[in-house]
Short mmCIF file of C-alpha atoms in Angstrom, two decimals:
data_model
loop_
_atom_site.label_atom_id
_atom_site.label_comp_id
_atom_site.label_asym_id
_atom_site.label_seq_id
_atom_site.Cartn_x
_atom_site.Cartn_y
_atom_site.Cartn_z
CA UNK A 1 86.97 30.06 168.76
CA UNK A 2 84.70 32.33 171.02
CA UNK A 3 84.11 30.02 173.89
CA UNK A 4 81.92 32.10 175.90
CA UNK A 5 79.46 34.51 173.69
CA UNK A 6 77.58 37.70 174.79
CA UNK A 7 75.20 38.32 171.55
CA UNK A 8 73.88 41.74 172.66
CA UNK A 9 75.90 44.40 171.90
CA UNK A 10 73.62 46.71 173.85
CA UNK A 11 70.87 46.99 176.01
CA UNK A 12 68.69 49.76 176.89
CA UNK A 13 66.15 49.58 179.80
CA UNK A 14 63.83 52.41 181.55
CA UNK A 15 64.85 52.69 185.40
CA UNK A 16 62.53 50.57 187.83
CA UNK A 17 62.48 47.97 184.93
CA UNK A 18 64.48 44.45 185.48
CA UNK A 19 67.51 44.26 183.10
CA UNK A 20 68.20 40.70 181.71
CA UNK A 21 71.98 40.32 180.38
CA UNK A 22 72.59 37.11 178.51
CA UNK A 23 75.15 34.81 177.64
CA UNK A 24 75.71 31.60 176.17
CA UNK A 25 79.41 29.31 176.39
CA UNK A 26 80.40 26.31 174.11
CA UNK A 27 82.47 24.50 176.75
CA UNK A 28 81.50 21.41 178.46
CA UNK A 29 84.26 21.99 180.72
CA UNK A 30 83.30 25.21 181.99
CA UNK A 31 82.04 24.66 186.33
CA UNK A 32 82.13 28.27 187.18
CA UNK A 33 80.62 31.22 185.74
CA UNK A 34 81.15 35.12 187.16
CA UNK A 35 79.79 39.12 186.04
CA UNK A 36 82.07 41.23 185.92
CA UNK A 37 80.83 45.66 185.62
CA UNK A 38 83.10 47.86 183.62
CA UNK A 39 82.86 51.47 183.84
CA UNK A 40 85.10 53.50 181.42
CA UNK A 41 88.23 53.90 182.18
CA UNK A 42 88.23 51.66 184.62
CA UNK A 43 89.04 47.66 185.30
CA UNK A 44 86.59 45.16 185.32
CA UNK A 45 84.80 44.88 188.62
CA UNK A 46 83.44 41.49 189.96
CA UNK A 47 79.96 41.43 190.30
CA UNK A 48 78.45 37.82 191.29
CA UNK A 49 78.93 34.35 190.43
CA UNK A 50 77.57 30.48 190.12
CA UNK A 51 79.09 27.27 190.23
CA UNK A 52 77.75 24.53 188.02
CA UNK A 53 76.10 22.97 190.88
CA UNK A 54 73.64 25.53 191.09
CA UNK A 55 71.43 26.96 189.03
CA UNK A 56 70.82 30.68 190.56
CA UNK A 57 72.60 32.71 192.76
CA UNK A 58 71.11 35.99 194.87
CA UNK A 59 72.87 39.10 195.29
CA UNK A 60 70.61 41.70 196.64
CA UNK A 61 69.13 43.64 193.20
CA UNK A 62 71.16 40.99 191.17
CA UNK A 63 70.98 37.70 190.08
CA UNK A 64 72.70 35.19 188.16
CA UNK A 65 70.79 32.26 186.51
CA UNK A 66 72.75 29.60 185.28
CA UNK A 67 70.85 26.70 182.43
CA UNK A 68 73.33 23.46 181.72
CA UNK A 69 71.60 22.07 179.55
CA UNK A 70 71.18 24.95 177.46
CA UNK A 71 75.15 26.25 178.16
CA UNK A 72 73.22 29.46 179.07
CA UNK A 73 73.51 31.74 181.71
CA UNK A 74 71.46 35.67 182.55
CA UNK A 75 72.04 38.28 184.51
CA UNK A 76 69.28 40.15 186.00
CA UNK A 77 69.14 43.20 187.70
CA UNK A 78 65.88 44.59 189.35
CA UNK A 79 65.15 47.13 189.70
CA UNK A 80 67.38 49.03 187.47
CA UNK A 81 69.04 52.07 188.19
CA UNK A 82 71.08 54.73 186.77
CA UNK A 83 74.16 53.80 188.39
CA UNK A 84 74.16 50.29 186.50
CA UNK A 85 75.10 52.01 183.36
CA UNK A 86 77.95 49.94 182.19
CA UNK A 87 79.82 47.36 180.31
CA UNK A 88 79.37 43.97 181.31
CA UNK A 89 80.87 40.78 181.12
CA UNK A 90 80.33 37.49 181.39
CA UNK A 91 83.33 34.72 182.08
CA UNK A 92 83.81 31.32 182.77
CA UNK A 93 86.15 28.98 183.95
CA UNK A 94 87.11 25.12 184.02
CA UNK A 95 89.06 24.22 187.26
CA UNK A 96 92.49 23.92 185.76
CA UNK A 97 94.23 24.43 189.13
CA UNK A 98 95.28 27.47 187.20
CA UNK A 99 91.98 30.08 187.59
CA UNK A 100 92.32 31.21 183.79
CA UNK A 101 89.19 33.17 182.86
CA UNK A 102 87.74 33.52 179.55
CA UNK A 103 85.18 36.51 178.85
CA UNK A 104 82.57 36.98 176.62
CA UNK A 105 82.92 40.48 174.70
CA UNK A 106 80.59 42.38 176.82
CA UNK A 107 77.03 44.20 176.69
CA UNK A 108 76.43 47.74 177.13
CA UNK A 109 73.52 48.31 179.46
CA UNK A 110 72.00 51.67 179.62
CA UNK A 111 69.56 52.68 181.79
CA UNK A 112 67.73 55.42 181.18
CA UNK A 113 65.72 57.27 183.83
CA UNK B 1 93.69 48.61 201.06
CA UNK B 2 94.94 49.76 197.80
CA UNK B 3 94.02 48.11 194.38
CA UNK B 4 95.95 47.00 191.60
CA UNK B 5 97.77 49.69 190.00
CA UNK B 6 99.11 50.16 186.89
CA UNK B 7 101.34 52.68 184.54
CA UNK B 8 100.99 54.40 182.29
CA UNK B 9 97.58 55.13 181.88
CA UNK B 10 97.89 55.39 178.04
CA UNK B 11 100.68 55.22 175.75
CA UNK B 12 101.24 56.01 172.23
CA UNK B 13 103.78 54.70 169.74
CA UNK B 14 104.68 53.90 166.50
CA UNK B 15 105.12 50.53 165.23
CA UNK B 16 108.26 48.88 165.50
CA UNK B 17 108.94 50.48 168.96
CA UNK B 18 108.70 49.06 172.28
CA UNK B 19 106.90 49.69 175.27
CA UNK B 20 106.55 48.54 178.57
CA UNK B 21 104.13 48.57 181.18
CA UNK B 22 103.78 48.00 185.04
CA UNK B 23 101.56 46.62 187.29
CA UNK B 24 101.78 46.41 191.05
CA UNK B 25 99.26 44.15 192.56
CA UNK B 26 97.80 44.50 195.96
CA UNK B 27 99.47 43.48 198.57
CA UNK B 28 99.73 39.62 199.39
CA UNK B 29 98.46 38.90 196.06
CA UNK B 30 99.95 35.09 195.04
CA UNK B 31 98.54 35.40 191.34
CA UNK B 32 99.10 37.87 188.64
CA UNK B 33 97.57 38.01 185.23
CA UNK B 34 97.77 40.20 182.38
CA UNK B 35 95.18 40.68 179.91
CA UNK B 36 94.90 42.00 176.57
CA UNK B 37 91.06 43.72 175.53
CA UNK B 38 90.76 44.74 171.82
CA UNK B 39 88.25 47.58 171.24
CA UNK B 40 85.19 45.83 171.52
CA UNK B 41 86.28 42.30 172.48
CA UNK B 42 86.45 40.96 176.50
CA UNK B 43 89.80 40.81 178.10
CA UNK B 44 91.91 38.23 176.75
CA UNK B 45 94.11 36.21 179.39
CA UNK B 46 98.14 36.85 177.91
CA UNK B 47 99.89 35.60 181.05
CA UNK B 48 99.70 33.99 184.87
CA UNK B 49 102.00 34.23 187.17
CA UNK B 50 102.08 32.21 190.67
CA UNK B 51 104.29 34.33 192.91
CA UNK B 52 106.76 34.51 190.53
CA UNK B 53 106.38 31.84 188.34
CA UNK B 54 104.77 31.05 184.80
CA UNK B 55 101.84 29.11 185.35
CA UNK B 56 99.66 29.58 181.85
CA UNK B 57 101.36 31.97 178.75
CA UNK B 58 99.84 29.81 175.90
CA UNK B 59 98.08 33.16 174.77
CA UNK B 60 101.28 35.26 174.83
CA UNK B 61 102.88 36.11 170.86
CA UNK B 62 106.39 35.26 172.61
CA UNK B 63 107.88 36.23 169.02
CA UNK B 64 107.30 39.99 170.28
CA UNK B 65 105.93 40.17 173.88
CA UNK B 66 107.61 39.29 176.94
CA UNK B 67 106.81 39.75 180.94
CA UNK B 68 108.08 39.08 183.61
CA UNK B 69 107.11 39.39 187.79
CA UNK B 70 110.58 39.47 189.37
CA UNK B 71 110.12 38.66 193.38
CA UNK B 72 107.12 37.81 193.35
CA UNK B 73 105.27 41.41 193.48
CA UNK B 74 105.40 44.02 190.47
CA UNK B 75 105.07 43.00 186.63
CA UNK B 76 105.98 44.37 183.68
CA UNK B 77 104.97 43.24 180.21
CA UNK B 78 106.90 44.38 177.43
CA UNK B 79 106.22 44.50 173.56
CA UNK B 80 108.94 44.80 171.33
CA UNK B 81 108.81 45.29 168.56
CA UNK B 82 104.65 46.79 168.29
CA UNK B 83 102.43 46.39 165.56
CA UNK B 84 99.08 48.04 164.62
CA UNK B 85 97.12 45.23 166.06
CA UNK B 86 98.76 45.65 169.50
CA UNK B 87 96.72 48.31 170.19
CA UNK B 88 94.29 47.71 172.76
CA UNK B 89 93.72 47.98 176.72
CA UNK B 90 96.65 45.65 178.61
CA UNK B 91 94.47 44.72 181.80
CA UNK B 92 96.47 43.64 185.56
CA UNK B 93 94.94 41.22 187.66
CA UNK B 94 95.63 39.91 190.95
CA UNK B 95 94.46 37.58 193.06
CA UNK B 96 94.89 36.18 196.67
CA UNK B 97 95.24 32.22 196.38
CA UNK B 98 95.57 30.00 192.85
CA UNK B 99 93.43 26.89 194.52
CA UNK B 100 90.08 27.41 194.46
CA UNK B 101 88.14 30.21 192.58
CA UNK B 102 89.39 33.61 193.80
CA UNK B 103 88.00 36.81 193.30
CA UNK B 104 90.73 38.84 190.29
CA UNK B 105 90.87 42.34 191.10
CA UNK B 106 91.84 44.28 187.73
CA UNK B 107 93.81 47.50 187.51
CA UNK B 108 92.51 50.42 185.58
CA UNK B 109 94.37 49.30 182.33
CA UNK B 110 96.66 50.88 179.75
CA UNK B 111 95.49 51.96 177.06
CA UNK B 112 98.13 51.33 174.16
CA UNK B 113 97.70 53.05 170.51
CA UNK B 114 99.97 52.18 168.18
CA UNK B 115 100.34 54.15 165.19
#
């Protein structure tokens, strides 16, 4: 069962414009969300996160809304830039004392200049 | 301070032969996982370690793979013997402290085709 879902295989924006990933989970249980960037070739790098007591989260160009209700949580990146070219993915966790991480299969954001 | 590192970078077999990999997480590191990502799929937890102890390997296919982090530090993850669908990226993760949420730092990955 695909507990956390990424429906967008790909996503193409113009540079300057605001990116908006998206991703939706099944899991009740779920309390903390996190981005993670891929590059190829390389490992998954973390990006930002929320806990399930909040419902956005700031990081400079990025930002990570986070909907309960809806088990729905975005990504948005403004403005875009080339250098955000890149898998990304979405993961959640329920505090299990053990940290385990389950991903969503990733959307390929291209920006193009 | 150095990141996760792994080895080889990509191997390729035939099935019904083993392989191994390695992972060396950075230093100080309490938690290491291994994850499996299928072409087109997100990482897939396999196996956590706490120093070095199991903590979580309900994902592992223990009829064929095996790991183990012996002291504590490096990891190797084994798979013997492969099959077509064991081809994928095998992912290393480490992190500082199980309690709490803590950032995992990933490895480049292994890229495994089996023919």
């Amino acid at each position: 069962d695909q507990q956390v879902k990424q429906n967008s295989p790909s996503l193409s924006v113009q540079e300057g414009r605001i990116s908006i990933l998206n991703c939706d989970y099944t899991n009740s249980m779920f309390d903390y969300f996190l981005w993670y960037k891929k590059y190829p070739a390389e490992g998954p790098t973390f990006l930002i996160s929320i806990s399930s007591i909040k419902d956005k989260n700031e990081d400079g160009r990025f930002t990570v809304f986070l909907n309960k209700s809806a088990k729905h949580l975005s990504l948005h990146i403004v403005p875009s830039q080339p250098g955000d070219s890149a898998v990304y993915f979405c993961a959640a966790s329920a505090f299990q004392g053990a940290q385990k991480l389950v991903f969503g299969q990733g959307t390929r954001l291209t920006i193009n200049p | 301070e150095a990141g996760v590192a792994q080895s080889p970078r990509y191997k390729i077999i035939e099935k019904r032969q083993s392989v191994a990999f390695w992972c060396n997480p950075i230093s100080g590191h309490a938690t290491l996982y291994w994850y499996q990502q299928i072409l087109g799929q997100g990482p897939k937890l396999l196996i956590q370690f706490q120093n070095n102890g199991v903590v979580d390997d309900s994902q592992l296919p223990k009829d064929r793979f095996s790991a183990e982090r012996l002291k504590g530090v490096d990891s190797t993850l084994k798979i013997q013997p492969a099959k077509l669908e064991d081809s994928a990226v095998y992912l290393c993760a480490s992190s500082l402290d199980p309690a709490g949420y803590n950032e995992q730092f990933f490895g480049p990955g292994t890229r495994l085709t089996v023919l």
